[in-house]
Amino acid sequence: MLDINIIRKEPRKLFEKLSTRGYDLDISYFEELEFSRKKLQKQTEDMQAKRNSLAKKIGFLKSQGLDANDLILESQSIPEDLKNLEQKLSYYQEEINKILFSIPNVPHASVPIGSNEQDNIEVRRWTPDQRVVDESFDYKDHVTVGEPLGLDFSTAAKMSGSRFLFMTGGLARLHRALSQFMLDLHINHGYVECYTPYIVNASALLGTGQLPKFKEEMFAIKKGSLNYGNNSIDEQYLISTSEITLVGRVSNSILNMNELPIKLTAHTPCFRSEAGSGGRDIKGMIRQHQFDKVELVQIVHPSTSYNALDDVLSDAERVLQLLELPYRVVLLCSGDMGFCSAKTYDLEVWLPSQKNWREISSVSNCEDFQARRMKARFRNDQGVLEYVHTINGSALAIGRTLVAILENYQQKDGSLIIPEVLRGYMNGDSILRP
């Protein structure tokens, strides 16, 4: 959530920045709401002051044994009048909050201006020296390679429908090995491993930015009411990423500055309805309703957040380097970033069957956007409260990493070479065979 004072003081400047994200801030409507809110706020405060003044006068007259009936009569209408004013004030504040919670983050000055992925900028590529792509090899897609190795979509479909998967044998072990390898690597990078809930209240999603904008993407498991004013929300959802629970750990907190940075990692299943993605990646593991992911989160001092963004990006890249998978780093343009992000890098891995790069991770600096929504603060050296900055990144999406391994490590006889760094998690096995 943005600082409301920015909207109040520099609405036109903010409008220009948000327009680069394709967001049209209705400044006139906001100003109308603000005018009415201020007017009602003043009337409410005046009414409260009058109530308090009359109460003092009545008390004084009674203490002197004097007649206070006229003042008592005057004061009798105040509670009802005050209640009506407070109800109207609450309505306008609720409408303002709806606007605030719907506004995306402002792009950082270093973010390129653009409308879609065509305007993203490639930063660098990395290719393992010892692995050469055989241009004459007929690379199969990951489904064709994976099904003889234990990738079973039909069994999953019988139980759950499309966009779920069932894995058996060595392939299931390889999937598990990936999560263990990633967690061990990130622990060595100074992250604290966490086990988090897979079900959260809607207030947690409001705090980290999934609600209200992405409600259709979430799997709701309990219905309730959504109230922007006091966060009295009782809906519950399956998590779409452990960013929600890791960042949410510091919600409604006041941290000491010496606690920063906080570096957290977790492996969780993630659940997404993929609303609006019909026709895209229906076949295979690229776009699933349920998938696993290892997430990295850093909660940091504002002055270090862009260094932390580089660190998280480097930590995610290291996974791909150790797995010896070709990838590239892409800086997203303003129109292609996520709702909460001020700056995002995507990691895209090479899929030879598609002859294309596919996203495998997003690493984002949300600055204080999430912290404002969830009231996560720290005391600086002067004892003044400031909002923390939050950085998150996938390191990595395990299903898509498995896709990349199936495509890049496939052999002509249908077998699969196990990346060397994973063999210790696979009882020393170096190859999977149909």
Coordinates of C-alpha atoms in Angstrom, one line a residue:
M1 CA 0.0 0.0 0.0
L2 CA 1.3 3.5 -0.8
D3 CA 1.6 6.2 1.7
I4 CA -1.7 8.1 1.5
N5 CA 0.2 11.4 1.9
I6 CA 1.8 10.9 -1.5
I7 CA -1.6 10.8 -3.1
R8 CA -2.8 13.8 -1.1
K9 CA 0.3 15.9 -1.8
E10 CA 1.4 14.9 -5.4
P11 CA -1.6 13.2 -7.1
R12 CA -0.7 14.2 -10.6
K13 CA 2.9 13.0 -10.3
L14 CA 1.7 9.7 -8.8
F15 CA -0.9 9.4 -11.7
E16 CA 2.0 9.7 -14.2
K17 CA 4.0 7.0 -12.5
L18 CA 1.1 4.6 -12.2
S19 CA 0.1 5.1 -15.8
T20 CA 3.3 3.4 -16.8
R21 CA 1.9 0.3 -15.1
G22 CA -1.4 0.6 -17.0
Y23 CA -3.2 1.8 -13.8
D24 CA -5.5 4.7 -14.1
L25 CA -5.8 6.5 -10.8
D26 CA -9.1 8.3 -10.6
I27 CA -7.8 11.4 -8.9
S28 CA -11.1 13.4 -9.0
Y29 CA -13.0 10.6 -7.2
F30 CA -10.3 10.3 -4.6
E31 CA -10.3 14.0 -4.0
E32 CA -14.1 14.0 -3.7
L33 CA -13.9 11.3 -1.1
E34 CA -11.1 13.1 0.8
F35 CA -13.1 16.4 0.8
S36 CA -16.1 14.6 2.3
R37 CA -14.0 12.7 4.8
K38 CA -12.2 15.8 6.0
K39 CA -15.6 17.7 6.3
L40 CA -17.1 14.8 8.3
Q41 CA -14.0 14.4 10.4
K42 CA -14.2 18.1 11.4
Q43 CA -17.9 17.8 12.2
T44 CA -17.3 14.7 14.2
E45 CA -14.4 16.3 16.2
D46 CA -16.5 19.4 16.8
M47 CA -19.4 17.2 18.0
Q48 CA -17.1 15.3 20.3
A49 CA -15.7 18.5 21.7
K50 CA -19.2 19.9 22.2
R51 CA -20.2 16.7 24.1
N52 CA -17.2 16.9 26.3
S53 CA -17.7 20.6 27.0
L54 CA -21.4 20.1 27.9
A55 CA -20.5 17.2 30.2
K56 CA -18.0 19.5 32.1
K57 CA -20.6 22.3 32.3
I58 CA -23.3 19.9 33.5
G59 CA -20.9 18.5 36.1
F60 CA -20.0 21.9 37.3
L61 CA -23.6 23.1 37.6
K62 CA -24.6 20.0 39.5
S63 CA -21.6 20.3 41.8
Q64 CA -22.8 23.9 42.7
G65 CA -26.4 22.7 43.2
L66 CA -27.5 24.7 40.1
D67 CA -30.1 23.8 37.4
A68 CA -28.5 21.9 34.5
N69 CA -31.7 20.8 32.8
D70 CA -31.3 23.0 29.7
L71 CA -27.8 21.7 29.1
I72 CA -28.8 18.1 29.7
L73 CA -31.6 18.5 27.2
E74 CA -29.1 19.9 24.7
S75 CA -26.7 17.0 25.2
Q76 CA -29.4 14.3 24.7
S77 CA -29.3 14.5 20.9
I78 CA -25.5 14.4 20.7
P79 CA -25.0 10.5 20.9
E80 CA -27.4 9.9 18.0
D81 CA -26.0 12.8 15.9
L82 CA -22.4 11.6 16.7
K83 CA -23.3 8.0 15.7
N84 CA -24.7 9.2 12.4
L85 CA -21.6 11.2 11.7
E86 CA -19.3 8.3 12.6
Q87 CA -21.2 6.0 10.3
K88 CA -20.9 8.4 7.4
L89 CA -17.2 8.9 8.2
S90 CA -16.6 5.2 8.3
Y91 CA -18.2 4.8 4.9
Y92 CA -15.9 7.4 3.3
Q93 CA -12.9 5.9 5.0
E94 CA -13.8 2.5 3.7
E95 CA -14.1 3.8 0.2
I96 CA -10.7 5.5 0.5
N97 CA -9.2 2.3 1.8
K98 CA -10.6 0.3 -1.2
I99 CA -8.8 2.7 -3.5
L100 CA -5.6 2.4 -1.4
F101 CA -5.6 -1.4 -1.5
S102 CA -6.2 -1.4 -5.2
I103 CA -3.3 0.8 -6.2
P104 CA -0.2 -1.1 -7.3
N105 CA 3.3 -0.2 -6.2
V106 CA 5.2 2.7 -7.9
P107 CA 8.0 1.5 -10.2
H108 CA 11.6 2.2 -9.1
A109 CA 13.4 4.9 -11.2
S110 CA 15.6 2.1 -12.7
V111 CA 12.7 0.2 -14.1
P112 CA 12.3 0.5 -17.9
I113 CA 9.0 1.9 -19.1
G114 CA 6.9 -0.5 -21.1
S115 CA 3.5 -2.2 -21.4
N116 CA 4.3 -5.9 -21.7
E117 CA 7.0 -8.6 -21.8
Q118 CA 8.1 -7.3 -25.2
D119 CA 9.5 -4.3 -23.4
N120 CA 11.5 -6.3 -20.8
I121 CA 15.3 -6.0 -21.0
E122 CA 17.6 -9.0 -21.0
V123 CA 20.4 -8.3 -18.5
R124 CA 22.7 -11.4 -19.0
R125 CA 22.8 -15.0 -20.0
W126 CA 24.6 -18.0 -18.4
T127 CA 25.4 -21.3 -20.1
P128 CA 27.4 -24.1 -18.5
D129 CA 30.8 -24.4 -20.1
Q130 CA 30.9 -28.2 -20.2
R131 CA 27.5 -28.8 -21.6
V132 CA 27.0 -28.2 -25.4
V133 CA 23.6 -28.2 -27.0
D134 CA 23.5 -30.8 -29.7
E135 CA 21.7 -29.1 -32.6
S136 CA 21.1 -32.4 -34.4
F137 CA 19.4 -33.9 -31.4
D138 CA 15.6 -34.2 -31.6
Y139 CA 14.7 -32.8 -28.1
K140 CA 11.4 -34.1 -26.8
D141 CA 9.1 -32.0 -24.6
H142 CA 9.1 -32.8 -20.8
V143 CA 5.9 -34.7 -21.0
T144 CA 7.2 -37.1 -23.6
V145 CA 10.4 -37.6 -21.7
G146 CA 8.8 -37.7 -18.2
E147 CA 5.9 -40.1 -18.7
P148 CA 8.0 -43.2 -19.1
L149 CA 10.0 -42.1 -16.1
G150 CA 7.0 -41.8 -13.8
L151 CA 5.1 -38.6 -14.7
D152 CA 1.4 -39.6 -14.6
F153 CA -1.2 -37.0 -15.5
S154 CA -4.1 -39.4 -16.1
T155 CA -4.1 -40.7 -12.5
A156 CA -4.1 -37.2 -11.2
A157 CA -6.9 -36.2 -13.6
K158 CA -9.1 -39.1 -12.3
M159 CA -8.8 -37.7 -8.7
S160 CA -8.5 -34.0 -9.2
G161 CA -9.1 -33.0 -12.8
S162 CA -6.7 -31.2 -15.1
R163 CA -3.6 -29.3 -14.1
F164 CA -2.6 -31.7 -11.4
L165 CA 0.1 -34.4 -11.5
F166 CA 1.0 -37.7 -10.0
M167 CA 4.7 -38.9 -9.9
T168 CA 6.1 -42.2 -9.1
G169 CA 9.5 -43.9 -8.6
G170 CA 12.7 -42.1 -9.5
L171 CA 11.0 -39.0 -10.8
A172 CA 9.2 -38.5 -7.5
R173 CA 12.5 -38.9 -5.7
L174 CA 14.2 -36.4 -8.1
H175 CA 11.4 -33.9 -7.3
R176 CA 12.1 -34.4 -3.6
A177 CA 15.8 -34.2 -4.1
L178 CA 15.4 -30.8 -5.7
S179 CA 13.7 -29.3 -2.7
Q180 CA 16.2 -30.7 -0.3
F181 CA 19.1 -29.5 -2.4
M182 CA 17.6 -26.0 -2.7
L183 CA 16.9 -25.7 1.1
D184 CA 20.4 -26.9 2.0
L185 CA 22.0 -24.4 -0.4
H186 CA 20.0 -21.5 1.0
I187 CA 20.7 -22.4 4.6
N188 CA 24.4 -22.2 3.6
H189 CA 23.6 -18.7 2.3
G190 CA 22.3 -17.6 5.7
Y191 CA 18.6 -18.2 5.4
V192 CA 16.6 -19.7 8.3
E193 CA 14.5 -22.7 7.1
C194 CA 10.8 -22.4 8.1
Y195 CA 7.8 -24.7 8.1
T196 CA 4.7 -22.6 7.6
P197 CA 0.9 -23.0 7.3
Y198 CA -0.6 -23.9 4.0
I199 CA -3.9 -22.2 4.9
V200 CA -4.1 -18.6 5.9
N201 CA -6.7 -16.0 6.8
A202 CA -7.7 -13.5 4.2
S203 CA -6.1 -10.7 6.4
A204 CA -2.6 -12.3 5.6
L205 CA -3.4 -12.1 1.9
L206 CA -4.5 -8.5 2.2
G207 CA -1.3 -7.7 4.0
T208 CA 1.0 -9.3 1.3
G209 CA -1.1 -8.0 -1.7
Q210 CA -2.8 -11.1 -3.0
L211 CA -6.2 -9.7 -1.9
P212 CA -8.3 -8.1 -3.1
K213 CA -6.8 -7.9 -6.6
F214 CA -6.0 -11.7 -7.1
K215 CA -9.0 -13.2 -5.3
E216 CA -9.9 -15.2 -8.4
E217 CA -6.5 -16.8 -8.4
M218 CA -6.8 -18.1 -4.9
F219 CA -8.5 -21.3 -3.7
A220 CA -10.9 -20.2 -0.9
I221 CA -11.8 -22.8 1.7
K222 CA -14.0 -20.7 4.0
K223 CA -16.3 -17.9 3.1
G224 CA -16.7 -14.8 5.1
S225 CA -16.6 -11.0 4.9
L226 CA -13.9 -8.6 3.7
N227 CA -13.7 -5.4 5.6
Y228 CA -11.0 -2.9 4.6
G229 CA -11.4 -0.6 7.5
N230 CA -10.4 -2.8 10.4
N231 CA -9.2 -6.0 8.7
S232 CA -11.9 -8.1 10.4
I233 CA -11.7 -10.8 7.8
D234 CA -12.5 -14.5 8.4
E235 CA -12.1 -15.9 4.9
Q236 CA -9.4 -18.6 4.6
Y237 CA -7.4 -19.7 1.5
L238 CA -4.7 -22.1 0.4
I239 CA -1.5 -20.3 -0.1
S240 CA -0.3 -19.5 -3.6
T241 CA 3.3 -19.0 -2.4
S242 CA 5.1 -19.2 0.9
E243 CA 6.0 -15.5 0.4
I244 CA 2.6 -15.0 2.1
T245 CA 3.6 -16.8 5.3
L246 CA 7.2 -15.8 5.4
V247 CA 6.6 -12.1 5.0
G248 CA 3.5 -12.4 7.2
R249 CA 5.7 -13.5 10.0
V250 CA 6.5 -9.8 10.8
S251 CA 2.9 -8.5 10.4
N252 CA 1.7 -6.2 13.1
S253 CA 5.3 -6.1 14.5
I254 CA 7.7 -3.5 15.8
L255 CA 11.2 -4.9 15.3
N256 CA 14.5 -3.7 16.7
M257 CA 16.9 -2.5 14.1
N258 CA 19.5 -5.0 15.1
E259 CA 17.1 -7.8 14.1
L260 CA 17.5 -6.8 10.5
P261 CA 18.0 -8.3 8.0
I262 CA 15.8 -11.3 8.5
K263 CA 16.4 -14.0 5.9
L264 CA 13.9 -16.8 5.6
T265 CA 13.3 -19.8 3.3
A266 CA 10.6 -22.5 3.1
H267 CA 9.5 -25.3 0.9
T268 CA 5.8 -25.5 0.5
P269 CA 3.1 -26.6 -2.0
C270 CA 1.4 -23.7 -3.7
F271 CA -2.1 -23.6 -5.0
R272 CA -3.4 -21.3 -7.8
S273 CA -6.6 -21.5 -9.7
E274 CA -5.0 -20.1 -12.8
A275 CA -8.1 -18.1 -13.6
G276 CA -7.8 -16.4 -17.0
S277 CA -5.1 -18.7 -18.2
G278 CA -7.3 -21.0 -20.3
G279 CA -5.5 -22.3 -23.4
R280 CA -2.0 -21.6 -22.0
D281 CA 0.3 -24.5 -21.1
I282 CA -2.6 -26.9 -20.7
K283 CA -0.3 -29.8 -21.4
G284 CA 2.4 -30.6 -18.9
M285 CA 3.8 -29.2 -15.7
I286 CA 4.3 -25.5 -16.7
R287 CA 1.0 -24.2 -15.3
Q288 CA -0.4 -26.3 -12.5
H289 CA -3.1 -25.8 -9.8
Q290 CA -0.7 -27.4 -7.3
F291 CA 3.0 -27.1 -7.4
D292 CA 6.0 -26.9 -5.0
K293 CA 8.3 -24.0 -4.6
V294 CA 11.3 -23.0 -2.4
E295 CA 10.9 -19.3 -1.5
L296 CA 13.4 -16.8 -0.4
V297 CA 12.4 -13.7 1.7
Q298 CA 14.5 -10.9 3.1
I299 CA 13.1 -8.3 5.5
V300 CA 15.5 -5.5 5.6
H301 CA 16.3 -1.9 6.5
P302 CA 15.2 0.5 3.6
S303 CA 18.7 1.6 3.0
T304 CA 19.9 -1.9 2.1
S305 CA 16.9 -3.2 0.2
Y306 CA 18.4 -3.0 -3.3
N307 CA 21.5 -4.7 -2.2
A308 CA 19.3 -7.4 -0.8
L309 CA 17.4 -7.6 -4.1
D310 CA 20.8 -8.4 -5.8
D311 CA 21.6 -10.9 -3.1
V312 CA 18.3 -12.8 -3.5
L313 CA 18.7 -12.8 -7.3
S314 CA 22.3 -14.2 -7.0
D315 CA 21.1 -16.9 -4.6
A316 CA 18.4 -18.0 -7.1
E317 CA 20.9 -17.9 -9.9
R318 CA 23.2 -20.1 -8.0
V319 CA 20.6 -22.9 -8.0
L320 CA 20.5 -22.9 -11.8
Q321 CA 24.3 -22.7 -12.0
L322 CA 24.9 -25.7 -9.8
L323 CA 22.2 -27.6 -11.7
E324 CA 24.0 -26.5 -14.9
L325 CA 20.9 -25.3 -16.6
P326 CA 21.1 -22.5 -19.2
Y327 CA 19.3 -19.4 -18.1
R328 CA 19.0 -15.6 -18.6
V329 CA 18.1 -12.7 -16.3
V330 CA 15.5 -10.3 -17.5
L331 CA 14.6 -6.9 -16.0
L332 CA 10.8 -6.5 -16.2
C333 CA 9.3 -3.3 -17.5
S334 CA 6.8 -1.2 -15.6
G335 CA 3.8 -2.8 -17.3
D336 CA 4.9 -6.4 -16.7
M337 CA 5.7 -6.3 -13.0
G338 CA 3.7 -7.9 -10.2
F339 CA 1.2 -5.8 -8.2
C340 CA 3.4 -5.3 -5.1
S341 CA 6.7 -4.9 -6.8
A342 CA 8.8 -1.8 -7.3
K343 CA 11.4 -3.7 -9.3
T344 CA 11.5 -7.3 -10.5
Y345 CA 14.0 -9.6 -12.2
D346 CA 12.8 -12.8 -13.9
L347 CA 15.0 -15.8 -14.3
E348 CA 14.2 -17.7 -17.5
V349 CA 15.5 -21.2 -18.1
W350 CA 16.1 -22.6 -21.6
L351 CA 13.7 -25.3 -22.8
P352 CA 15.2 -26.9 -25.9
S353 CA 11.9 -28.6 -27.1
Q354 CA 10.3 -25.1 -27.3
K355 CA 13.5 -23.4 -28.4
N356 CA 12.5 -20.7 -26.0
W357 CA 13.2 -19.2 -22.5
R358 CA 10.5 -19.8 -19.8
E359 CA 10.2 -18.1 -16.5
I360 CA 11.3 -20.2 -13.5
S361 CA 11.7 -17.4 -10.9
S362 CA 10.7 -13.8 -10.1
V363 CA 12.7 -11.8 -7.7
S364 CA 11.1 -8.6 -6.5
N365 CA 11.8 -5.7 -4.2
C366 CA 8.4 -4.5 -2.8
E367 CA 10.1 -1.7 -0.8
D368 CA 7.6 -0.7 2.0
F369 CA 4.5 -1.6 0.0
Q370 CA 3.7 -4.8 1.8
A371 CA 5.0 -3.5 5.2
R372 CA 2.4 -0.7 5.1
R373 CA -0.4 -3.1 4.4
M374 CA 0.6 -5.4 7.3
K375 CA 2.0 -2.8 9.7
A376 CA 5.6 -4.2 9.8
R377 CA 7.9 -1.6 11.3
F378 CA 11.2 -1.1 13.1
R379 CA 12.7 1.5 15.4
N380 CA 15.6 3.3 13.8
D381 CA 18.7 4.8 15.6
Q382 CA 16.6 7.8 16.7
G383 CA 13.9 5.6 18.1
V384 CA 11.5 6.6 15.3
L385 CA 9.3 4.0 13.7
E386 CA 9.9 3.2 10.0
Y387 CA 8.5 0.5 7.7
V388 CA 10.7 -2.4 6.7
H389 CA 11.4 -3.3 3.1
T390 CA 10.5 -6.8 1.8
I391 CA 12.2 -8.8 -0.9
N392 CA 11.0 -12.1 -2.2
G393 CA 12.0 -14.6 -4.9
S394 CA 11.4 -18.2 -6.0
A395 CA 14.6 -20.2 -5.7
L396 CA 13.2 -22.1 -7.4
A397 CA 9.8 -23.3 -8.6
I398 CA 10.5 -27.1 -8.2
G399 CA 8.1 -28.3 -11.0
R400 CA 9.5 -25.9 -13.6
T401 CA 13.0 -26.9 -12.5
L402 CA 12.1 -30.5 -13.0
V403 CA 10.8 -29.6 -16.5
A404 CA 14.1 -27.9 -17.3
I405 CA 16.0 -31.0 -16.2
L406 CA 13.8 -33.4 -18.2
E407 CA 14.4 -31.3 -21.3
N408 CA 18.1 -30.4 -20.9
Y409 CA 19.3 -33.8 -19.5
Q410 CA 17.3 -36.2 -21.7
Q411 CA 19.2 -38.9 -23.6
K412 CA 18.4 -40.5 -27.0
D413 CA 17.5 -43.9 -25.3
G414 CA 14.8 -42.1 -23.2
S415 CA 16.9 -42.1 -20.0
L416 CA 17.6 -39.0 -18.0
I417 CA 21.0 -37.9 -16.6
I418 CA 20.7 -36.8 -13.0
P419 CA 22.5 -33.5 -12.4
E420 CA 25.7 -34.2 -10.5
V421 CA 24.8 -31.9 -7.6
L422 CA 21.6 -33.9 -7.0
R423 CA 23.2 -37.4 -6.9
G424 CA 23.9 -37.3 -3.2
Y425 CA 20.2 -36.9 -2.6
M426 CA 19.5 -39.9 -5.0
N427 CA 21.6 -42.6 -3.3
G428 CA 24.4 -41.9 -5.7
D429 CA 22.3 -42.7 -8.8
S430 CA 23.5 -40.9 -11.9
I431 CA 20.7 -41.8 -14.4
L432 CA 17.0 -42.5 -14.5
R433 CA 15.7 -45.1 -17.0
P434 CA 12.2 -45.8 -18.2

